[in-house]
Amino acid sequence: MLTQAEERLRLLTDVSSLLASSLDHHITLQDIAHLLVPTQADYCRIALVDEQQQIKEVTVNHIDPEKNDLVRALYEQYKDLPNTTYGLPKLLNTGKAELISDVSENVLEMYRENPELLAVLQALGLKSYMGVPMLAHGKTVGAIVLSSIQSGRHYEEDDLLFAQEIAQRIALALDNARLYEEAQAEIAERKQIEQHLRFLSEAGKLLASSLDYQTTLKNVARLAVPHIADWCSVDMKVEHHIEQLAVAHVDPKKVQWAEELRRSNPPDPQSSYGLPNVLRTGCSEFYADISDDLLVAVSHNEEELMLVRKIGFTSTMIVPLLVQGKAIGAITFVSAESGRHFSSTDLSMAEELASQAAMAIDNAWLYQQAQQAVHLRDEFIATASHELKTPITSLKLYTQILRKQLTKLGEEGMVRAVLKMDAQVTKLTSLIADLLDVSRMELGKLTFQEEAFDLNEVIKEKVEHVQATTAQHQIRIEGTCMQLVWGDAERIGQVMTNLLTNAVKYSPDADEVLVSVSSEQERVVVRVQDFGIGMEQAHLPHIFDRFYRVNDPAEKTYPGLGIGLHIVHEIVTRHEGTMSVVSEKGKGSIFGFSLPYAPAQRKNSASPLDKENAII
């Protein structure tokens, strides 16, 4: 037969094995209670407490199973007593062990004022009692009570020490289980956050992919299912009603349920809860658990209640789409079939998604307004330029007639004045032509008359034309183009005129402008170099932008609208060419363009012009 020490050692080993075998402490504590009865006690109670030190679980085992309810009744009798001398409440409050070696009549006498409690004690036939708290890091996590109903078993100090050892092992195992659960919860939350971040990244790409926010939001709703929710709907505030823009469900067939629910029970704009309230207040609504009582409260009629019960809502989030602090819509996330319950982490993710979506909507609206403004401006420029063209043409004609008449009359002073006026009319004509070109470009109506032409002749003609306007500058041409170029000769001539005119205009103290032409394997490169004022490097990335002008307070301001180089860039680009610019402040600029001899769409065609180009 085992000695008492051997029996206790074996019992401790069995308790440790049970504690190590499972993280389900509910089952483990039941098994331990069965180990202790009858070897160490005739009945045993093990209680655990929560963070608020409230008993959340009691495990009971009596040598006579029929008396387990009597043991539970004992606890129910004294658990709410304000001042108990012994028992679980006292153990949990003080964290100190208790020992009553002999439960005598004198001990029971203190309960005479509570007949019901005394009756339970007498029915149990308590002879000896000990209770020990379960302590982890100085905090009481529960308690274990061992009682004897045998007249020959009376607990002593060594029994109490043994009970404390058991309690300590249970407390350590419970604390380890708690730490494990917390670690698992932290890992699960981290994984959830990582999943949310991936979703937000994908949603962000969707929202940035198009300025058609209605289609984009529909795609976002479909993306949210099933990653976030079983249901997702997007609603927008339209004048005095709420319009459902999109709805998605894990089972597309059930989308008709949502549509039916919306048709039969449209949201009441004055409702103090749900979607209308979110749109009115701009604050999210979050229901981690949707009870049947809540469904009854929010349903307008029995038909609606039956439908929402059929859908099986378990959790929901409604987050507003805020633009400049006002709710323009909302996104609703609902959990149903999955049984998932949303957390505060889910709500944060949903609000971030709504923030990105609202920003995308606002950007789309701003872009639409900007496009409308640009369209109106382009229409105005086109109309104004066209309307100005006729009177300017007439003015130039009358200027030429007037000059001839004054020449015949020998009015040299007046002739010079008329010539100056004619020059200004010519500039105005050129400006109007540029404005018309810009408007045609924006409207996609700029026409090109393409053919094979001699670029050398175009360059020579434009150099001679610009040379006639300046006596100070000598314009030199270096190099030649070895092949015919396919394109619009007049438009390329327009490019040359603009670059040459700018070279002369922006080199007031220089006496030379250099035009260089070089032929490469499949293209020709033309550069116009001046030795004038040059530009800061910061201007170069924007120099071909429409209406961009280089303004330097330290330099002389040159008149212009900033559209000439924009037109040049567009013409060259339409010819499948490229523009370049190199400039240094105080040392001049080099503007260049390259043109393919034949555009890509003509490279494999066989035409007489191609054969001619191959011979030249």
Coordinates of C-alpha atoms in Angstrom, one line a residue:
M1 CA 0.0 0.0 0.0
L2 CA 1.2 3.5 -0.9
T3 CA 2.2 5.8 1.9
Q4 CA 0.5 9.2 2.3
A5 CA 3.6 10.9 0.8
E6 CA 3.6 8.6 -2.1
E7 CA -0.1 9.0 -2.7
R8 CA 0.2 12.8 -2.7
L9 CA 3.2 12.7 -5.0
R10 CA 1.3 10.6 -7.5
L11 CA -1.7 12.9 -7.2
L12 CA 0.5 16.0 -7.9
T13 CA 1.9 14.2 -10.9
D14 CA -1.6 13.4 -12.2
V15 CA -2.7 17.0 -11.6
S16 CA 0.3 18.3 -13.5
S17 CA -0.3 15.9 -16.4
L18 CA -3.9 17.0 -16.6
L19 CA -3.0 20.7 -16.6
A20 CA -0.4 20.1 -19.3
S21 CA -2.7 18.0 -21.5
S22 CA -5.2 20.7 -22.4
L23 CA -5.9 24.4 -22.6
D24 CA -9.6 23.8 -22.0
H25 CA -9.5 24.6 -18.2
H26 CA -13.2 23.8 -17.9
I27 CA -12.7 20.1 -18.6
T28 CA -9.3 20.1 -16.8
L29 CA -10.8 21.4 -13.5
Q30 CA -13.5 18.9 -13.6
D31 CA -10.9 16.1 -14.0
I32 CA -8.9 17.5 -11.1
A33 CA -12.0 17.7 -8.9
H34 CA -12.6 14.0 -9.6
L35 CA -9.0 13.2 -8.7
L36 CA -9.3 14.9 -5.3
V37 CA -12.5 13.1 -4.5
P38 CA -12.4 10.8 -2.6
T39 CA -8.7 10.6 -2.1
Q40 CA -8.3 14.0 -0.5
A41 CA -11.9 15.1 0.2
D42 CA -15.5 14.1 0.1
Y43 CA -16.5 17.0 -1.9
C44 CA -14.6 19.7 -3.8
R45 CA -15.4 23.1 -5.2
I46 CA -13.1 25.0 -7.6
A47 CA -14.0 28.6 -8.6
L48 CA -12.5 31.0 -11.1
V49 CA -12.9 34.8 -11.2
D50 CA -12.8 37.3 -14.0
E51 CA -10.9 40.6 -14.3
Q52 CA -13.5 42.3 -12.0
Q53 CA -13.0 39.5 -9.4
Q54 CA -16.5 38.2 -10.1
I55 CA -16.9 34.4 -10.0
K56 CA -17.4 33.2 -13.5
E57 CA -17.2 29.4 -13.1
V58 CA -17.6 26.9 -10.3
T59 CA -16.7 23.2 -10.6
V60 CA -18.2 20.9 -8.1
N61 CA -17.7 17.2 -7.3
H62 CA -19.2 15.2 -4.4
I63 CA -18.5 11.7 -3.4
D64 CA -22.3 11.2 -3.8
P65 CA -23.2 12.8 -7.2
E66 CA -26.7 13.3 -6.0
K67 CA -25.4 15.9 -3.5
N68 CA -23.6 18.1 -6.1
D69 CA -26.7 20.3 -6.2
L70 CA -26.5 20.6 -2.4
V71 CA -22.9 21.8 -2.7
R72 CA -23.9 24.4 -5.3
A73 CA -26.8 25.5 -3.1
L74 CA -24.4 26.1 -0.2
Y75 CA -22.5 28.5 -2.4
E76 CA -25.7 30.2 -3.5
Q77 CA -26.7 30.7 0.2
Y78 CA -23.5 32.6 1.3
K79 CA -22.1 34.2 -1.9
D80 CA -24.0 37.5 -1.3
L81 CA -23.6 37.7 2.4
P82 CA -21.8 41.0 3.3
N83 CA -19.5 39.4 5.9
T84 CA -18.8 35.8 5.6
T85 CA -16.3 34.2 8.0
Y86 CA -15.3 31.4 5.7
G87 CA -15.9 30.1 2.2
L88 CA -15.2 31.2 -1.4
P89 CA -16.1 34.9 -1.1
K90 CA -13.7 35.3 1.9
L91 CA -10.9 33.4 0.1
L92 CA -11.3 35.5 -3.0
N93 CA -11.4 38.8 -1.1
T94 CA -8.5 38.1 1.2
G95 CA -6.3 35.8 -0.8
K96 CA -5.5 33.9 2.4
A97 CA -5.9 30.1 3.1
E98 CA -8.5 28.8 5.6
L99 CA -8.5 25.7 7.8
I100 CA -11.2 24.4 10.1
S101 CA -9.9 21.1 11.3
D102 CA -13.0 20.3 13.3
V103 CA -16.4 21.8 12.2
S104 CA -18.0 21.6 15.6
E105 CA -21.3 22.8 16.8
N106 CA -19.6 26.0 18.0
V107 CA -18.5 26.7 14.5
L108 CA -22.0 26.1 13.1
E109 CA -23.5 28.3 15.8
M110 CA -22.4 31.5 13.9
Y111 CA -24.9 30.6 11.1
R112 CA -27.9 30.3 13.5
E113 CA -29.2 33.7 12.1
N114 CA -29.4 32.2 8.6
P115 CA -31.5 29.0 8.9
E116 CA -31.4 28.1 5.3
L117 CA -27.6 28.2 5.2
L118 CA -27.4 26.3 8.4
A119 CA -29.8 23.6 7.0
V120 CA -27.5 23.1 4.0
L121 CA -24.4 22.8 6.1
Q122 CA -26.1 20.3 8.3
A123 CA -27.4 18.3 5.3
L124 CA -23.9 18.1 4.0
G125 CA -22.7 16.8 7.3
L126 CA -19.5 18.9 7.2
K127 CA -16.7 17.5 9.6
S128 CA -13.6 19.3 8.3
Y129 CA -12.8 22.1 5.9
M130 CA -10.0 23.9 4.2
G131 CA -9.8 26.5 1.4
V132 CA -6.9 27.9 -0.5
P133 CA -6.8 30.8 -3.0
M134 CA -5.1 30.3 -6.4
L135 CA -2.6 33.1 -6.8
A136 CA -0.8 34.1 -10.0
H137 CA 1.7 37.0 -9.8
G138 CA 0.1 38.1 -6.5
K139 CA -3.4 38.2 -8.0
T140 CA -6.2 35.9 -7.0
V141 CA -7.5 34.0 -10.1
G142 CA -9.7 31.5 -8.2
A143 CA -9.9 29.3 -5.2
I144 CA -10.2 25.6 -4.3
V145 CA -12.3 24.3 -1.3
L146 CA -11.9 20.7 0.1
S147 CA -14.3 19.4 2.6
S148 CA -14.7 16.1 4.6
I149 CA -17.8 14.5 5.9
Q150 CA -16.0 11.6 7.5
S151 CA -15.5 11.7 11.3
G152 CA -12.1 10.1 10.9
R153 CA -10.7 12.7 8.4
H154 CA -9.7 16.0 9.9
Y155 CA -7.5 18.3 7.9
E156 CA -4.2 19.5 9.5
E157 CA -1.5 22.0 8.5
D158 CA 0.3 19.4 6.2
D159 CA -3.0 18.9 4.4
L160 CA -3.4 22.6 3.9
L161 CA 0.2 22.8 2.5
F162 CA -0.6 20.0 0.1
A163 CA -3.8 21.8 -1.0
Q164 CA -1.8 25.0 -1.5
E165 CA 0.6 23.2 -3.8
I166 CA -2.2 21.9 -5.9
A167 CA -3.8 25.4 -6.0
Q168 CA -0.4 26.9 -7.0
R169 CA 0.0 24.5 -9.9
I170 CA -3.5 25.1 -11.1
A171 CA -3.0 28.9 -10.9
L172 CA 0.3 28.7 -12.9
A173 CA -1.4 26.6 -15.6
L174 CA -4.3 29.0 -15.8
D175 CA -2.0 31.9 -16.1
N176 CA 0.0 30.2 -18.8
A177 CA -3.3 29.4 -20.6
R178 CA -4.3 33.1 -20.3
L179 CA -0.9 34.2 -21.7
Y180 CA -1.3 31.7 -24.6
E181 CA -4.8 32.9 -25.4
E182 CA -3.6 36.5 -25.3
A183 CA -0.7 35.7 -27.6
Q184 CA -3.1 33.8 -30.0
A185 CA -5.5 36.7 -29.9
E186 CA -2.6 39.1 -30.7
I187 CA -1.5 37.0 -33.6
A188 CA -5.0 36.7 -34.9
E189 CA -5.5 40.5 -34.6
R190 CA -2.1 41.1 -36.4
K191 CA -3.2 38.7 -39.2
Q192 CA -6.5 40.5 -39.4
I193 CA -4.7 43.9 -39.6
E194 CA -2.4 42.6 -42.3
Q195 CA -5.5 41.3 -44.2
H196 CA -7.2 44.7 -43.8
L197 CA -4.0 46.5 -45.0
R198 CA -3.9 44.3 -48.1
F199 CA -7.6 45.0 -48.7
L200 CA -7.1 48.7 -48.3
S201 CA -4.2 48.6 -50.7
E202 CA -6.3 46.8 -53.3
A203 CA -9.3 49.1 -52.7
G204 CA -6.9 52.2 -53.0
K205 CA -5.8 51.0 -56.4
L206 CA -9.4 50.5 -57.5
L207 CA -10.3 54.0 -56.3
A208 CA -7.4 55.5 -58.1
S209 CA -7.9 53.6 -61.3
S210 CA -10.8 55.7 -62.6
L211 CA -12.6 59.0 -62.2
D212 CA -15.9 57.2 -62.7
Y213 CA -16.6 57.0 -59.0
Q214 CA -19.9 55.2 -59.3
T215 CA -18.4 52.2 -61.2
T216 CA -15.4 52.3 -58.8
L217 CA -17.6 52.2 -55.7
K218 CA -19.5 49.2 -57.1
N219 CA -16.2 47.4 -57.6
V220 CA -15.2 48.3 -54.0
A221 CA -18.4 46.8 -52.7
R222 CA -17.7 43.6 -54.6
L223 CA -14.2 43.6 -53.3
A224 CA -15.4 44.0 -49.7
V225 CA -17.4 40.7 -50.1
P226 CA -16.4 38.3 -48.6
H227 CA -13.2 39.8 -47.3
I228 CA -14.9 42.1 -44.8
A229 CA -18.6 41.2 -44.8
D230 CA -21.2 39.0 -46.3
W231 CA -23.1 42.0 -47.5
C232 CA -21.9 45.4 -48.6
S233 CA -23.9 48.3 -49.9
V234 CA -23.0 51.9 -50.9
D235 CA -25.7 54.6 -50.6
M236 CA -25.5 58.2 -51.7
K237 CA -27.5 61.2 -50.5
V238 CA -29.3 62.6 -53.6
E239 CA -31.3 65.8 -52.9
H240 CA -34.0 64.7 -50.4
H241 CA -33.7 61.0 -50.7
I242 CA -31.2 58.2 -50.4
E243 CA -30.1 56.3 -53.5
Q244 CA -28.5 52.8 -53.3
L245 CA -25.6 53.0 -55.6
A246 CA -24.3 49.4 -55.2
V247 CA -25.0 46.2 -53.3
A248 CA -23.0 43.0 -53.2
H249 CA -23.4 39.6 -51.4
V250 CA -21.4 36.5 -51.2
D251 CA -24.3 34.7 -52.9
P252 CA -25.3 36.9 -55.9
K253 CA -28.7 35.3 -55.9
K254 CA -29.5 36.9 -52.5
V255 CA -28.8 40.4 -53.8
Q256 CA -32.5 40.5 -54.8
W257 CA -33.4 40.2 -51.1
A258 CA -31.6 43.4 -50.4
E259 CA -33.1 45.1 -53.4
E260 CA -36.6 43.9 -52.4
L261 CA -36.0 45.1 -48.8
R262 CA -35.0 48.5 -50.1
R263 CA -38.0 48.8 -52.5
S264 CA -40.5 47.8 -49.9
N265 CA -39.0 49.7 -47.0
P266 CA -37.0 52.7 -48.2
P267 CA -35.0 54.3 -45.4
D268 CA -36.8 57.1 -43.5
P269 CA -34.6 60.2 -43.7
Q270 CA -35.8 61.2 -40.2
S271 CA -34.9 57.9 -38.6
S272 CA -32.8 58.3 -35.4
Y273 CA -30.8 55.2 -36.1
G274 CA -29.2 53.3 -39.0
L275 CA -28.3 54.7 -42.4
P276 CA -30.3 58.0 -42.2
N277 CA -28.8 58.8 -38.8
V278 CA -25.3 58.2 -40.1
L279 CA -26.0 60.5 -43.1
R280 CA -27.4 63.1 -40.9
T281 CA -24.8 63.1 -38.1
G282 CA -21.7 62.0 -40.1
C283 CA -20.9 59.5 -37.3
S284 CA -20.5 55.7 -37.7
E285 CA -22.9 53.2 -36.2
F286 CA -21.5 49.9 -35.1
Y287 CA -23.4 46.8 -33.8
A288 CA -21.1 44.0 -32.9
D289 CA -24.0 41.7 -32.1
I290 CA -27.5 42.0 -33.6
S291 CA -30.0 40.5 -31.4
D292 CA -33.6 39.6 -32.3
D293 CA -34.8 42.4 -30.0
L294 CA -32.8 44.8 -32.1
L295 CA -34.3 43.4 -35.3
V296 CA -37.8 43.9 -33.8
A297 CA -37.0 47.4 -32.8
V298 CA -35.7 48.5 -36.2
S299 CA -38.3 46.7 -38.4
H300 CA -41.2 48.8 -39.6
N301 CA -43.6 45.9 -40.0
E302 CA -43.9 42.1 -39.7
E303 CA -43.0 41.6 -43.4
E304 CA -39.7 43.4 -43.0
L305 CA -39.0 41.6 -39.7
M306 CA -39.5 38.2 -41.4
L307 CA -37.2 39.2 -44.2
V308 CA -34.4 40.4 -42.0
R309 CA -34.7 37.3 -39.9
K310 CA -34.5 35.2 -43.0
I311 CA -31.3 37.1 -44.0
G312 CA -29.9 36.3 -40.6
F313 CA -28.0 39.5 -39.7
T314 CA -25.4 39.0 -36.9
S315 CA -23.3 42.2 -37.0
T316 CA -23.2 45.4 -38.9
M317 CA -21.1 48.6 -39.5
I318 CA -22.3 51.8 -41.2
V319 CA -19.6 54.3 -41.9
P320 CA -20.1 57.7 -43.6
L321 CA -18.5 59.1 -46.7
L322 CA -17.3 62.5 -45.6
V323 CA -16.4 65.3 -48.0
Q324 CA -15.4 68.6 -46.3
G325 CA -17.0 67.3 -43.1
K326 CA -20.4 66.5 -44.6
A327 CA -21.8 63.0 -45.2
I328 CA -22.5 62.6 -48.9
G329 CA -23.1 58.9 -48.5
A330 CA -22.3 55.8 -46.5
I331 CA -21.0 52.2 -46.8
T332 CA -22.8 49.5 -44.9
F333 CA -21.1 46.2 -44.0
V334 CA -23.2 43.3 -42.8
S335 CA -22.3 39.9 -41.4
A336 CA -24.8 37.1 -41.8
E337 CA -24.1 33.7 -43.2
S338 CA -20.5 33.6 -41.8
G339 CA -21.7 34.4 -38.3
R340 CA -18.8 36.8 -37.9
H341 CA -19.0 39.6 -35.4
F342 CA -17.2 42.8 -36.2
S343 CA -14.6 44.3 -33.9
S344 CA -13.3 47.7 -33.3
T345 CA -10.4 46.8 -35.6
D346 CA -12.9 46.1 -38.4
L347 CA -14.6 49.4 -37.7
S348 CA -11.3 51.3 -38.0
M349 CA -10.6 49.6 -41.3
A350 CA -14.1 50.4 -42.6
E351 CA -13.7 54.0 -41.7
E352 CA -10.3 54.2 -43.5
L353 CA -11.9 52.7 -46.6
A354 CA -14.7 55.2 -46.4
S355 CA -12.2 58.0 -46.1
Q356 CA -10.4 56.9 -49.2
A357 CA -13.6 56.4 -51.1
A358 CA -14.8 59.9 -50.1
M359 CA -11.6 61.4 -51.3
A360 CA -11.9 59.6 -54.6
I361 CA -15.5 60.9 -55.0
D362 CA -14.3 64.5 -54.2
N363 CA -11.4 64.2 -56.6
A364 CA -13.8 63.0 -59.3
W365 CA -16.2 65.9 -58.7
L366 CA -13.3 68.4 -58.8
Y367 CA -12.0 66.9 -62.0
Q368 CA -15.4 67.0 -63.6
Q369 CA -15.7 70.7 -62.6
A370 CA -12.2 71.4 -63.9
Q371 CA -13.0 69.6 -67.2
Q372 CA -16.2 71.6 -67.6
A373 CA -14.3 74.8 -67.0
V374 CA -11.5 73.9 -69.4
H375 CA -14.1 72.9 -72.0
L376 CA -15.9 76.2 -71.6
R377 CA -12.6 78.1 -71.8
D378 CA -11.6 76.2 -75.0
E379 CA -14.9 76.9 -76.6
F380 CA -14.6 80.6 -75.7
I381 CA -11.0 80.7 -77.1
A382 CA -12.1 79.0 -80.3
T383 CA -15.2 81.2 -80.7
A384 CA -13.4 84.4 -79.8
S385 CA -10.4 83.6 -82.1
H386 CA -12.7 82.8 -85.0
E387 CA -14.8 85.9 -84.5
L388 CA -11.6 88.0 -84.4
K389 CA -10.2 86.5 -87.5
T390 CA -12.6 88.3 -89.9
P391 CA -12.2 91.9 -88.7
I392 CA -8.4 91.4 -88.4
T393 CA -8.2 90.2 -92.0
S394 CA -10.3 93.2 -93.1
L395 CA -8.1 95.6 -91.0
K396 CA -4.9 94.2 -92.6
L397 CA -6.4 94.6 -96.1
Y398 CA -7.4 98.2 -95.4
T399 CA -3.9 98.9 -93.9
Q400 CA -2.3 97.7 -97.1
I401 CA -4.6 99.9 -99.2
L402 CA -3.9 102.9 -97.0
R403 CA -0.2 102.3 -97.3
K404 CA -0.4 102.3 -101.1
Q405 CA -2.4 105.5 -101.2
L406 CA 0.0 107.3 -98.8
T407 CA 3.0 106.1 -100.8
K408 CA 1.5 107.6 -104.0
L409 CA 0.9 110.9 -102.1
G410 CA 4.5 110.9 -100.9
E411 CA 3.5 110.9 -97.2
E412 CA 6.6 109.0 -96.0
G413 CA 6.0 109.7 -92.3
M414 CA 2.5 108.4 -92.6
V415 CA 3.7 105.3 -94.5
R416 CA 6.1 104.5 -91.7
A417 CA 3.3 104.8 -89.2
V418 CA 1.1 102.5 -91.3
L419 CA 3.9 100.0 -91.7
K420 CA 4.2 99.8 -87.9
M421 CA 0.5 99.4 -87.7
D422 CA 0.6 96.6 -90.3
A423 CA 3.4 94.9 -88.3
Q424 CA 1.2 94.9 -85.2
V425 CA -1.7 93.6 -87.2
T426 CA 0.5 90.8 -88.4
K427 CA 1.5 89.9 -84.8
L428 CA -2.2 90.0 -83.9
T429 CA -3.0 87.7 -86.8
S430 CA -0.3 85.3 -85.7
L431 CA -1.6 85.3 -82.1
I432 CA -5.1 84.5 -83.3
A433 CA -3.8 81.7 -85.4
D434 CA -2.0 80.3 -82.4
L435 CA -5.1 80.5 -80.3
L436 CA -7.1 78.7 -82.9
D437 CA -4.4 76.0 -83.1
V438 CA -4.5 75.5 -79.3
S439 CA -8.3 75.3 -79.3
R440 CA -8.3 72.8 -82.2
M441 CA -5.7 70.7 -80.4
E442 CA -7.8 70.5 -77.3
L443 CA -10.9 69.6 -79.3
G444 CA -8.9 67.1 -81.4
K445 CA -9.6 69.1 -84.6
L446 CA -6.1 70.2 -85.6
T447 CA -5.6 68.9 -89.2
F448 CA -2.4 67.8 -90.9
Q449 CA -1.8 67.6 -94.7
E450 CA 0.8 64.9 -94.8
E451 CA 3.2 64.2 -97.7
A452 CA 6.8 63.6 -98.4
F453 CA 8.7 66.9 -98.4
D454 CA 12.2 68.3 -98.4
L455 CA 13.0 69.5 -94.9
N456 CA 16.1 71.4 -96.2
E457 CA 13.8 73.6 -98.3
V458 CA 11.5 74.3 -95.3
I459 CA 14.4 75.2 -93.1
K460 CA 16.0 77.5 -95.7
E461 CA 12.7 79.2 -96.4
K462 CA 11.9 79.9 -92.7
V463 CA 15.5 81.1 -92.0
E464 CA 15.3 83.6 -94.8
H465 CA 11.9 84.8 -93.6
V466 CA 13.1 85.3 -90.0
Q467 CA 16.5 86.7 -91.2
A468 CA 14.5 89.5 -93.0
T469 CA 13.1 90.6 -89.6
T470 CA 16.5 91.1 -87.9
A471 CA 19.6 93.0 -89.0
Q472 CA 21.4 92.3 -85.8
H473 CA 21.5 88.5 -86.0
Q474 CA 23.2 86.3 -88.5
I475 CA 21.3 83.0 -88.8
R476 CA 23.6 80.2 -90.0
I477 CA 22.6 76.6 -91.2
E478 CA 25.0 73.7 -90.6
G479 CA 24.3 70.2 -92.0
T480 CA 21.6 68.8 -94.2
C481 CA 18.8 66.2 -94.1
M482 CA 19.7 63.3 -96.4
Q483 CA 16.2 62.0 -97.0
L484 CA 12.7 63.2 -97.6
V485 CA 10.5 63.5 -94.5
W486 CA 6.9 62.4 -94.3
G487 CA 4.6 64.9 -92.6
D488 CA 2.9 68.3 -92.9
A489 CA 5.5 70.7 -94.4
E490 CA 3.6 73.8 -93.4
R491 CA 3.3 72.7 -89.8
I492 CA 7.0 71.8 -89.6
G493 CA 7.6 75.2 -91.0
Q494 CA 5.5 76.6 -88.2
V495 CA 7.8 74.8 -85.7
M496 CA 10.9 76.3 -87.4
T497 CA 9.4 79.8 -87.4
N498 CA 8.5 79.7 -83.7
L499 CA 12.0 78.4 -82.7
L500 CA 13.8 80.9 -84.8
T501 CA 11.7 83.8 -83.7
N502 CA 12.2 82.9 -80.0
A503 CA 16.0 82.5 -80.6
V504 CA 16.1 86.1 -82.0
K505 CA 13.7 87.4 -79.4
Y506 CA 15.6 86.0 -76.3
S507 CA 19.1 86.9 -77.4
P508 CA 18.9 90.7 -77.6
D509 CA 22.7 91.2 -77.1
A510 CA 23.9 88.3 -79.3
D511 CA 24.7 88.5 -83.0
E512 CA 24.3 84.9 -84.1
V513 CA 21.7 82.1 -84.2
L514 CA 22.8 78.6 -85.3
V515 CA 20.6 76.0 -87.0
S516 CA 22.1 72.5 -87.1
V517 CA 20.7 69.6 -89.1
S518 CA 22.0 66.0 -88.6
S519 CA 20.7 62.8 -90.1
E520 CA 20.5 59.6 -88.1
Q521 CA 19.6 56.1 -89.1
E522 CA 15.8 56.5 -89.1
R523 CA 15.3 60.2 -88.2
V524 CA 16.6 63.7 -88.6
V525 CA 17.5 66.0 -85.7
V526 CA 17.2 69.8 -86.0
R527 CA 18.6 72.1 -83.3
V528 CA 18.2 75.9 -83.0
Q529 CA 20.8 77.5 -80.7
D530 CA 20.9 81.0 -79.4
F531 CA 23.4 82.8 -77.2
G532 CA 21.0 84.8 -75.2
I533 CA 19.6 85.1 -71.7
G534 CA 18.9 81.3 -71.2
M535 CA 16.7 79.9 -68.4
E536 CA 17.0 78.5 -64.9
Q537 CA 16.9 74.6 -64.8
A538 CA 13.6 74.7 -62.8
H539 CA 11.7 76.0 -65.9
L540 CA 12.8 73.3 -68.3
P541 CA 10.3 70.5 -67.2
H542 CA 7.4 73.0 -67.8
I543 CA 8.6 74.9 -70.9
F544 CA 6.3 73.1 -73.3
D545 CA 3.2 73.3 -71.0
R546 CA 0.3 75.3 -72.3
F547 CA 0.3 79.0 -71.1
Y548 CA 3.6 78.5 -69.3
R549 CA 5.8 81.6 -69.3
V550 CA 9.2 82.2 -67.8
N551 CA 8.9 85.2 -65.6
D552 CA 12.1 86.5 -63.9
P553 CA 11.7 89.8 -61.9
A554 CA 15.4 90.4 -62.5
E555 CA 15.1 90.2 -66.2
K556 CA 13.3 92.1 -68.9
T557 CA 9.8 90.8 -69.4
Y558 CA 9.0 89.6 -72.9
P559 CA 5.4 89.7 -74.1
G560 CA 3.6 86.5 -75.0
L561 CA 0.9 84.0 -73.9
G562 CA 3.1 81.0 -73.5
I563 CA 1.4 78.9 -76.2
G564 CA 4.0 78.9 -79.0
L565 CA 6.2 76.2 -77.6
H566 CA 3.1 74.2 -76.5
I567 CA 2.0 74.2 -80.2
V568 CA 5.5 73.3 -81.4
H569 CA 5.5 70.3 -79.0
E570 CA 2.1 69.1 -80.1
I571 CA 3.0 69.4 -83.8
V572 CA 6.2 67.4 -83.4
T573 CA 4.5 64.8 -81.2
R574 CA 1.8 64.3 -83.8
H575 CA 4.6 63.6 -86.2
E576 CA 5.9 60.9 -83.8
G577 CA 8.8 63.1 -83.1
T578 CA 10.4 64.4 -79.8
M579 CA 11.3 67.8 -78.4
S580 CA 14.3 68.7 -76.3
V581 CA 15.7 71.7 -74.6
V582 CA 19.1 72.5 -73.1
S583 CA 19.6 75.9 -71.4
E584 CA 21.8 77.7 -69.0
K585 CA 21.1 81.0 -67.4
G586 CA 23.1 83.8 -69.2
K587 CA 24.5 81.5 -71.8
G588 CA 21.6 80.7 -74.1
S589 CA 19.4 77.8 -75.1
I590 CA 19.2 75.0 -77.6
F591 CA 15.8 73.8 -78.7
G592 CA 15.7 70.7 -80.8
F593 CA 13.3 68.3 -82.4
S594 CA 13.7 65.0 -84.1
L595 CA 11.4 63.6 -86.8
P596 CA 11.3 60.1 -88.2
Y597 CA 11.7 59.9 -92.0
A598 CA 8.5 57.8 -92.1
P599 CA 6.0 57.4 -89.2
A600 CA 5.6 53.9 -87.7
Q601 CA 2.3 53.2 -89.5
R602 CA 4.0 53.7 -92.9
K603 CA 7.3 51.8 -92.4
N604 CA 6.1 48.6 -94.0
S605 CA 4.1 50.2 -96.8
A606 CA 5.2 50.1 -100.4
S607 CA 4.5 53.4 -102.1
P608 CA 6.2 55.4 -104.8
L609 CA 7.3 57.9 -102.2
D610 CA 9.0 55.2 -100.2
K611 CA 10.8 54.0 -103.3
E612 CA 11.9 57.6 -104.0
N613 CA 13.1 58.1 -100.5
A614 CA 15.2 54.9 -100.7
I615 CA 16.9 56.2 -103.9
I616 CA 17.7 59.7 -102.5

